[in-house]
CSV table of C-alpha atoms in Angstrom, one decimal:
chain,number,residue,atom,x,y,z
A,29,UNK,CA,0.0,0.0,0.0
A,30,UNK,CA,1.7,3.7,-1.2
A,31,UNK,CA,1.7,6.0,2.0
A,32,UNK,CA,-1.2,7.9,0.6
A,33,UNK,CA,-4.8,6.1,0.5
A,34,UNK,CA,-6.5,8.5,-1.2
A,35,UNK,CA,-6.3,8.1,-4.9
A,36,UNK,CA,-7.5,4.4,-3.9
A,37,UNK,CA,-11.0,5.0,-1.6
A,38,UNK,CA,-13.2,5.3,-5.1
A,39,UNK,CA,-12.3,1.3,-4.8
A,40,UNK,CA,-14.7,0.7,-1.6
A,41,UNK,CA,-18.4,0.3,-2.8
A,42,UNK,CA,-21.2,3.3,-0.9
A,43,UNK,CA,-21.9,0.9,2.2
A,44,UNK,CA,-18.0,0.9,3.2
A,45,UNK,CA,-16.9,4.3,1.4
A,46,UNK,CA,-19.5,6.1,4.2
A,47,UNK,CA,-18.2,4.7,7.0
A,48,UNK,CA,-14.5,4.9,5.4
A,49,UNK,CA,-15.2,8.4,5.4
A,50,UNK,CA,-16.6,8.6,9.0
A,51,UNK,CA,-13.7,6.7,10.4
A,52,UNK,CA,-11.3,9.2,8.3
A,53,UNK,CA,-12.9,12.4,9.6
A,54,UNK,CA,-12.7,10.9,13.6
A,55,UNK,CA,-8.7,10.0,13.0
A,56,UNK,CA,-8.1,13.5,11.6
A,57,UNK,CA,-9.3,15.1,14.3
A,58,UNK,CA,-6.5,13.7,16.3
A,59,UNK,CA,-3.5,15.8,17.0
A,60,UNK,CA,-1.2,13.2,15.9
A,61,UNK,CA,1.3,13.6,13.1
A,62,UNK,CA,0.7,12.6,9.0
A,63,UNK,CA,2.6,9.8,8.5
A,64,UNK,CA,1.0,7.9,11.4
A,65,UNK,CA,-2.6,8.8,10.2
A,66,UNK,CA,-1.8,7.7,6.3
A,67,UNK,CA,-0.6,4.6,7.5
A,68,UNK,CA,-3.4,3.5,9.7
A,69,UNK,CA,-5.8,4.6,7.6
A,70,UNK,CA,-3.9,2.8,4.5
A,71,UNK,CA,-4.2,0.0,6.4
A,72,UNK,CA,-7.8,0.3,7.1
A,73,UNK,CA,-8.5,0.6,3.4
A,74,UNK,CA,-7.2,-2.8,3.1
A,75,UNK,CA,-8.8,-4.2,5.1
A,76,UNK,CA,-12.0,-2.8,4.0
A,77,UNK,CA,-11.1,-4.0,0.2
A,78,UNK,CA,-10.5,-7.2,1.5
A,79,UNK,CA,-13.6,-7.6,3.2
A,80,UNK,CA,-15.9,-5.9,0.7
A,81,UNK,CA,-14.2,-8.6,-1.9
A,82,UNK,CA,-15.0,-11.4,0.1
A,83,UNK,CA,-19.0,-10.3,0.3
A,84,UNK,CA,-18.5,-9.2,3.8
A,85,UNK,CA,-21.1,-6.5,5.7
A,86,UNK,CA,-19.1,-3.7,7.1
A,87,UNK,CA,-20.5,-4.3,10.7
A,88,UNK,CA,-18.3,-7.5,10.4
A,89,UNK,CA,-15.1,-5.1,10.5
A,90,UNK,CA,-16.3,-2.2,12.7
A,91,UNK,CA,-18.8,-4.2,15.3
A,92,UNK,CA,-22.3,-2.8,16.0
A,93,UNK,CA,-20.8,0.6,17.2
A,94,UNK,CA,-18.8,3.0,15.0
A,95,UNK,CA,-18.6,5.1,17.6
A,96,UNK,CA,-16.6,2.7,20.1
A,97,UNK,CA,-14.9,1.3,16.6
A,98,UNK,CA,-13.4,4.9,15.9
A,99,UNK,CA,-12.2,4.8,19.9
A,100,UNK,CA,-10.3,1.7,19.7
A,101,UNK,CA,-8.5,2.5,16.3
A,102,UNK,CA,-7.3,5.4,17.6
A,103,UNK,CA,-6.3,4.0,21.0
A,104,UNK,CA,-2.6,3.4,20.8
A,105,UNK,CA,-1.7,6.9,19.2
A,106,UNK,CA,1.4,7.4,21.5
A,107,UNK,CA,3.0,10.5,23.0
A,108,UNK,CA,5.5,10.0,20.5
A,109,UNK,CA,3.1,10.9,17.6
A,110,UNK,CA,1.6,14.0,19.4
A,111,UNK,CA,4.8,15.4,19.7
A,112,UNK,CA,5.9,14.9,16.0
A,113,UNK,CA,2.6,16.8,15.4
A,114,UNK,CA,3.4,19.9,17.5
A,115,UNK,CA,7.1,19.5,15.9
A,116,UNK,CA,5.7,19.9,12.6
A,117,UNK,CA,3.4,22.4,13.1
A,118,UNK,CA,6.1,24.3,14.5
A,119,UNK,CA,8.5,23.5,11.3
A,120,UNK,CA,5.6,25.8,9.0
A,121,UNK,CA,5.6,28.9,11.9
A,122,UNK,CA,10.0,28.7,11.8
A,123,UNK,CA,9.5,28.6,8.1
A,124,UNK,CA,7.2,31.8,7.6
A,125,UNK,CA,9.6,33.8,10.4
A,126,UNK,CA,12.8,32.9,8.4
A,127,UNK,CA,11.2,34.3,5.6
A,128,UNK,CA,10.3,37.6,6.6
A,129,UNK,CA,13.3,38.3,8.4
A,130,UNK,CA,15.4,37.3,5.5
A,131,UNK,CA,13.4,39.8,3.4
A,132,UNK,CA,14.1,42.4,6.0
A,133,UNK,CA,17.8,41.3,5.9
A,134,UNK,CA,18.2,41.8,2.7
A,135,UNK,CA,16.6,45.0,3.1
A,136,UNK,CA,18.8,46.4,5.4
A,137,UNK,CA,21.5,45.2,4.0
A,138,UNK,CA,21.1,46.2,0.6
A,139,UNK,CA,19.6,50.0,1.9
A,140,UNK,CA,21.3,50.1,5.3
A,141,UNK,CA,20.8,53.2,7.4
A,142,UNK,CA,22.3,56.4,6.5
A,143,UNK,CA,24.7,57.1,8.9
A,144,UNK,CA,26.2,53.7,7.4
A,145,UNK,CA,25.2,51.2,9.9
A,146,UNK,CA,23.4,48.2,7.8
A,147,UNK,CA,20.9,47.9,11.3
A,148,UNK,CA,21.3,43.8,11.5
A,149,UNK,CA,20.0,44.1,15.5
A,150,UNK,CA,16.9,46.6,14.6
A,151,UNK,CA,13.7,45.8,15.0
A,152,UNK,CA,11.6,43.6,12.2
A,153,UNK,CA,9.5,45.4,10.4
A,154,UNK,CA,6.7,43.4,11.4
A,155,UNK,CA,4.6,42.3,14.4
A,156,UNK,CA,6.1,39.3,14.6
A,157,UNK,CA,4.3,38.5,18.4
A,158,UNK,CA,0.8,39.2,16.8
A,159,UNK,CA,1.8,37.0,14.2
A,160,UNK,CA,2.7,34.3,17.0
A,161,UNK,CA,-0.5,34.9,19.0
A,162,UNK,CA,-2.7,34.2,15.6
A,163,UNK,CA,-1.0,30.9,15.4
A,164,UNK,CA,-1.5,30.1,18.7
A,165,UNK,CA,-5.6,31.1,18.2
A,166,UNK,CA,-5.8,29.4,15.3
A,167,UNK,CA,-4.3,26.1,16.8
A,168,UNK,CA,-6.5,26.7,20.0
A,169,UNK,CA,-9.5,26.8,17.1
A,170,UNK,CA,-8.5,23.7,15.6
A,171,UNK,CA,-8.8,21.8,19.4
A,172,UNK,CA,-11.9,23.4,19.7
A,173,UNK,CA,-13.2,22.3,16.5
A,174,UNK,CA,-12.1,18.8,16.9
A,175,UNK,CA,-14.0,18.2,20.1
A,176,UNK,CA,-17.0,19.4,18.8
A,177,UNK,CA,-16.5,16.8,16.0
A,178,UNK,CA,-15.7,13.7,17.7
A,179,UNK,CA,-18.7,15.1,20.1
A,180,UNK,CA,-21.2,15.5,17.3
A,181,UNK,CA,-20.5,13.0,15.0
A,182,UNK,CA,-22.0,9.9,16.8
A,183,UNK,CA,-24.7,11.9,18.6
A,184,UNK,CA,-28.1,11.2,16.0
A,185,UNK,CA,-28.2,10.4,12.8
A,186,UNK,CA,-29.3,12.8,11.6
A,187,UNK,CA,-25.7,14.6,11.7
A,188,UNK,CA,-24.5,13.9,8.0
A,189,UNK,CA,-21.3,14.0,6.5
A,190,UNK,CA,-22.2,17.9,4.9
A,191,UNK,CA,-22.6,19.4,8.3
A,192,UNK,CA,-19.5,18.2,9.5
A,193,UNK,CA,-17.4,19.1,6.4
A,194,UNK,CA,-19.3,22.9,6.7
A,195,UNK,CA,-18.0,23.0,10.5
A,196,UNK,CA,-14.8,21.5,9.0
A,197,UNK,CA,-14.6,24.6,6.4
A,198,UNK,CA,-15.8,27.2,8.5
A,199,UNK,CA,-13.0,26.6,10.5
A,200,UNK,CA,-11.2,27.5,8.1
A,201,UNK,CA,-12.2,30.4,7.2
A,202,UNK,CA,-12.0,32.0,10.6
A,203,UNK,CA,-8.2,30.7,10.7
A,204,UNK,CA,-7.5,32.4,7.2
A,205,UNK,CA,-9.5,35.8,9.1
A,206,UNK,CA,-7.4,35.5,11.8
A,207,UNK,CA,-4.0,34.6,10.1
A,208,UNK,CA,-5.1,38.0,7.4
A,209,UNK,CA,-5.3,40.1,10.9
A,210,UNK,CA,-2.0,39.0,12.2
A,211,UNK,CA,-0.6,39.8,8.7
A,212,UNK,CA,-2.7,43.1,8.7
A,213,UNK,CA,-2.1,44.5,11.8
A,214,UNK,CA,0.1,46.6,13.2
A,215,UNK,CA,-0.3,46.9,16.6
A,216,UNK,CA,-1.1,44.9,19.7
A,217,UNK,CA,2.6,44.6,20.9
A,218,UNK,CA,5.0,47.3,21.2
A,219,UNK,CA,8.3,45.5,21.7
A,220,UNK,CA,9.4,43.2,18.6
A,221,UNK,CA,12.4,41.1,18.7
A,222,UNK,CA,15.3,41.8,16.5
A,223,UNK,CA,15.4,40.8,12.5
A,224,UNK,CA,18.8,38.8,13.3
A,225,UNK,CA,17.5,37.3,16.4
A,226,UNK,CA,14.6,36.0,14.9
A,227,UNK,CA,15.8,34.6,12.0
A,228,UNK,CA,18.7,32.9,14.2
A,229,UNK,CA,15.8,31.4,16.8
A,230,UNK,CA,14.4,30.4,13.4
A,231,UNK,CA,17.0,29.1,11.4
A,232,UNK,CA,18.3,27.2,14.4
A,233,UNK,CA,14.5,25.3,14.9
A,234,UNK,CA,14.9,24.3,11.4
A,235,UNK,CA,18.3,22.9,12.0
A,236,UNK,CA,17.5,20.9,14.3
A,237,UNK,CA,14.0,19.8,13.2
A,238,UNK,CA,15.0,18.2,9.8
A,239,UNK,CA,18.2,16.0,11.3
A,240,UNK,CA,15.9,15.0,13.9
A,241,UNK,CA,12.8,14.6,11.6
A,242,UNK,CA,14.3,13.5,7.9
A,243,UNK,CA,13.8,10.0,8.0
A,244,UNK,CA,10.3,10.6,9.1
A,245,UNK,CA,9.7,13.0,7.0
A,246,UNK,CA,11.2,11.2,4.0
A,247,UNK,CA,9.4,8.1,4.6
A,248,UNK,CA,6.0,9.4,4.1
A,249,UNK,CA,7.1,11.6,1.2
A,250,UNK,CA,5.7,10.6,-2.0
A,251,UNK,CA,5.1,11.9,-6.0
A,252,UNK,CA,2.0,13.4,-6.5
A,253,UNK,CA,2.2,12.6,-9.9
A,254,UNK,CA,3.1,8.8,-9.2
A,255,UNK,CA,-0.3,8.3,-7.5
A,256,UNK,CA,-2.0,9.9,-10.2
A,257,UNK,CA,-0.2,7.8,-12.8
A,258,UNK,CA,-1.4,4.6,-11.2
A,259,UNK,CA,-4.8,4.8,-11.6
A,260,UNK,CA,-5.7,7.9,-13.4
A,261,UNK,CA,-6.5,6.5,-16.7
A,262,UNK,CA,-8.9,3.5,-15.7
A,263,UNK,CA,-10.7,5.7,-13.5
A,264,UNK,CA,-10.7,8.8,-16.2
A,265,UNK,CA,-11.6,6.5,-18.7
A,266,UNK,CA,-15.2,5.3,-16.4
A,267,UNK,CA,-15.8,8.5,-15.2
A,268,UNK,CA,-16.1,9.9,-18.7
A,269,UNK,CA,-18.7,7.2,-20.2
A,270,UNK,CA,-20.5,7.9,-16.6
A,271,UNK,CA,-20.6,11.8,-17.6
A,272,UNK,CA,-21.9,11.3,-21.4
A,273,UNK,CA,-24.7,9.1,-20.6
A,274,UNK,CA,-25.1,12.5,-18.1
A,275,UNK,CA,-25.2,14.7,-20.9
A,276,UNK,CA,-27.1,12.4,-22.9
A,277,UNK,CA,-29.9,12.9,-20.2
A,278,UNK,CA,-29.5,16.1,-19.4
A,279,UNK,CA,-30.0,16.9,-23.4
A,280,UNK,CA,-33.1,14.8,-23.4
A,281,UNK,CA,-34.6,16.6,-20.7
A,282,UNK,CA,-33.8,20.2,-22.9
A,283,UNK,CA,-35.9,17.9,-25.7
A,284,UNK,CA,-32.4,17.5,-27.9
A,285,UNK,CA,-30.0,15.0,-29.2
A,286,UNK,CA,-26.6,14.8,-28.3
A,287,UNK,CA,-24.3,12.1,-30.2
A,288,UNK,CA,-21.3,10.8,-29.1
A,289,UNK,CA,-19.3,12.7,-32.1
A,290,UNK,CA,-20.7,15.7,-30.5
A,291,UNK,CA,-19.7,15.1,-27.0
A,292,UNK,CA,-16.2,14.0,-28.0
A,293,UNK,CA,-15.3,17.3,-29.9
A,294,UNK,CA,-16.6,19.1,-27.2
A,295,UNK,CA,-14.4,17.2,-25.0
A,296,UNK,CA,-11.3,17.5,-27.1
A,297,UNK,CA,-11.5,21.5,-27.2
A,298,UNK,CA,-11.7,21.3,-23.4
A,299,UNK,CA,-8.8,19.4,-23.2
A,300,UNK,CA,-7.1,21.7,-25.7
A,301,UNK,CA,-7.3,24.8,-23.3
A,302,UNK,CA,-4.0,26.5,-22.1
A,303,UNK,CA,-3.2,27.6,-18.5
A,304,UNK,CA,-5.1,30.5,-18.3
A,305,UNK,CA,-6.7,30.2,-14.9
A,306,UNK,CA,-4.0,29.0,-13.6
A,307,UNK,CA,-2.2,32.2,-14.6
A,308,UNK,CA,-4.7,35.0,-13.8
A,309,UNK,CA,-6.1,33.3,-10.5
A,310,UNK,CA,-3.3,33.9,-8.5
A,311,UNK,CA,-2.5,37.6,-9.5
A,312,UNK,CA,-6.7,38.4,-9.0
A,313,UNK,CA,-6.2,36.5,-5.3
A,314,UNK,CA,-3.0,39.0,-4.5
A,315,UNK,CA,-4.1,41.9,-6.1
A,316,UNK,CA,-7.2,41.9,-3.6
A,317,UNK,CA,-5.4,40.8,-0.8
A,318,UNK,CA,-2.9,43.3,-1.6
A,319,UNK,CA,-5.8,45.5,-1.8
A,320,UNK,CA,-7.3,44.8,1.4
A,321,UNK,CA,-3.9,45.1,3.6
A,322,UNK,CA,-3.2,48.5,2.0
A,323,UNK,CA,-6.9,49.6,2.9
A,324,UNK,CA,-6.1,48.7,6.5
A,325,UNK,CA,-3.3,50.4,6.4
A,326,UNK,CA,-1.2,46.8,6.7
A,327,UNK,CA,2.1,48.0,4.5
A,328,UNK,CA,4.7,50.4,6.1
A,329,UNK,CA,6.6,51.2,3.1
A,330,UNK,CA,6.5,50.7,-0.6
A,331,UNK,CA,9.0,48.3,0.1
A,332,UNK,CA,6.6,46.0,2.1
A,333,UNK,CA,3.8,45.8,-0.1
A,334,UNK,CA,6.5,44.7,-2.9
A,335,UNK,CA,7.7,41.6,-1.0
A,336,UNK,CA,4.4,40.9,-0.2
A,337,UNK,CA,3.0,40.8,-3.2
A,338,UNK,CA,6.3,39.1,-4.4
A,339,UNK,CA,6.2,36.2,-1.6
A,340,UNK,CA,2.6,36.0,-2.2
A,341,UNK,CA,3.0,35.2,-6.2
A,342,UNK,CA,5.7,33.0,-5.8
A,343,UNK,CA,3.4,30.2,-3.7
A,344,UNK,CA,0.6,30.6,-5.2
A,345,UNK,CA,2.1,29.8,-8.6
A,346,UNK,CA,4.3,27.1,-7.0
A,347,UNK,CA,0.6,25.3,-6.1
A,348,UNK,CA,-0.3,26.5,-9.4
A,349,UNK,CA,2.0,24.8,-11.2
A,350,UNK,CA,1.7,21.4,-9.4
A,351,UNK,CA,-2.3,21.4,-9.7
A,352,UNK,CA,-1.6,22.2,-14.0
A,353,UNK,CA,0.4,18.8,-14.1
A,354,UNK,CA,-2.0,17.2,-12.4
A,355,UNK,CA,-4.5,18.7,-14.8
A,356,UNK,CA,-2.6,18.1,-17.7
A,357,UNK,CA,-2.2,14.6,-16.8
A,358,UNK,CA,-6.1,14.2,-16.5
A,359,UNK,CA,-6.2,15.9,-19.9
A,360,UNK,CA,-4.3,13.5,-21.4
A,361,UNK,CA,-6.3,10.3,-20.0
A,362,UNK,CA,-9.4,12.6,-21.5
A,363,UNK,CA,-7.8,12.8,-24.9
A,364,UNK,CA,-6.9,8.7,-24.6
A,365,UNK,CA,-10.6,8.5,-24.2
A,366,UNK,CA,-12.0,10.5,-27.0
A,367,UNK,CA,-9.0,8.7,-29.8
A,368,UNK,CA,-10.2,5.2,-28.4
A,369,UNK,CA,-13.5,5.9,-29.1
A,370,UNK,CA,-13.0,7.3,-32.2
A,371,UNK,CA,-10.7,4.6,-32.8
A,372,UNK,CA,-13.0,1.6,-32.4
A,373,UNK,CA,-13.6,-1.3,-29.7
A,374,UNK,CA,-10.1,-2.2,-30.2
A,375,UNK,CA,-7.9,1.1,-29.4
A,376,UNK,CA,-10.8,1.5,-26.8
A,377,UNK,CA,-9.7,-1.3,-24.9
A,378,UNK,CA,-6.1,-0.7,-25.1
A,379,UNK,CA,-5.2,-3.7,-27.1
């Protein structure tokens, strides 16, 4: 079983796929680290697979009670695993300090201060303990959130899957709100640490973080695009008969025909599209944050609101670019589709 499960959970059949997904949603509310919850879940899959292939009832795997199921699976997550979590999430907060201070380092040392000192001990620029105290709100949100989960979830059954993805996702949006007023805000705290300091107490985290970490780390690193390559075609290939017989129907119900010659050349122009979107979203989504911080007065200096917009760009194009392989990818499995059935039974099939 790859470290990541998945690409593989279209393979359980509605019966095990909802309480696949129930079990998920209880484990990642635990404040244990990734690889750990990959693998047991990975491991749950098979056993799910296996028991769906042998005609099995899911009850047979999980007992009468989810709830107590869900308890027990998650029963030997050790101290060990709680730490890596904190560990990690403390690896993204060293990360996003070493940034900004080597942005202010290179400001200072590339402007210095006129009466010639370069300023290496000054103050950041940016209120870095307001940044901190988001953090620590926004993990204090998360705990909060996951109580109420593993509270709710087993309560009626009336609680579906949609209400606890909307609490999931509205958690998420008051992190983003409080992450953007950290960012935004320049007050709160009058003392803020030096730009050298910081990016030393930084720097040094990292340091030792990654000897202590890597083979962790390395373990559950995997290619995207190699679990995408595994089953990407197969599944493309039924997903797109499954969505013309939809737009046969849906053309029906408009009192129209649509062929198949029709719906493959309108599939082959989608397919044909360039990056576009993938270009213009992330300038629209830092233009209006850029927007919004200048409107609450967030920048101090022309200089600021340059390496913010330049930071900003730079990761949202580096997600960018990694979700356009991954569309491309699908576009060619799309294009596989439409030749093969333009092709004949035989090209369709592969052979």
């Amino acid at each position: 079983m790859k470290d990541s499960y998945v690409f593989y959970k279209d393979k359980l059949g509605e019966e095990y796929r909802a309480v696949f997904d129930q079990v998920e949603m209880y484990v990642n509310t635990q404040a244990v680290d990734e690889s750990i919850r990959e693998e047991r879940l990975g491991e749950l899959l098979d056993i799910f697979c296996s028991a769906q292939e042998a005609g099995k009832p899911v009850q047979t795997v999980v007992g009468s009670s989810l709830e107590r199921f869900c308890r027990s699976f998650c029963a030997d997550f050790g101290a060990k695993n709680r730490l890596f979590y904190v560990l990690d999430n403390l690896k993204g907060v060293a990360w996003t300090l070493l940034i900004f201070a080597v942005i202010d380092l290179a400001w200072l040392l590339a402007w210095g201060e006129a009466s010639g000192g370069v300023g290496l001990f000054q103050s950041t620029d940016w209120n870095v303990l307001t940044y901190l105290a988001a953090v620590l709100c926004v993990d204090m949100l998360v705990v909060v959130t996951n109580v109420i989960l593993r509270r709710v979830m087993f309560r009626t059954r009336r609680v579906r899957l949609g209400l606890l993805n909307g609490i999931l996702c509205a958690e998420a949006v008051l992190a983003c709100a409080v992450l953007f007023w950290a960012l935004a805000s320049g007050g709160g705290f009058s003392w803020r640490p030096p730009t050298l300091a910081m990016a030393g107490a930084a720097g040094l985290y990292l340091l030792i973080y990654y000897p202590a970490c890597g083979k962790r780390i390395k373990r559950q690193k995997i290619r995207l695009s190699e679990l995408v390559c595994a089953d990407v075609e197969p599944a493309v290939w039924q997903e797109m008969e499954k969505k013309f017989q939809k737009a046969q129907k849906r053309a029906q119900k408009r009192g129209r025909t649509l062929t198949l010659e029709e719906f493959l050349d309108r599939e082959e122009r989608e397919c044909q599209r360039g990056p576009a979107l993938y270009i213009l979203l992330p300038l629209g989504i830092t233009a209006l944050c850029w927007l919004g911080l200048c409107l609450t007065d967030g920048f101090e200096s022309p200089a600021d609101s340059a390496a913010f917009a330049a930071v900003t760009l730079a990761a949202e194009y580096l997600v960018m670019w990694g979700l356009w392989r991954l569309a491309r990818r699908g576009f060619a499995a799309r294009l596989a589709w439409v030749r093969g059935k333009r092709a004949g039974p035989g090209e369709e099939s592969g052979e």
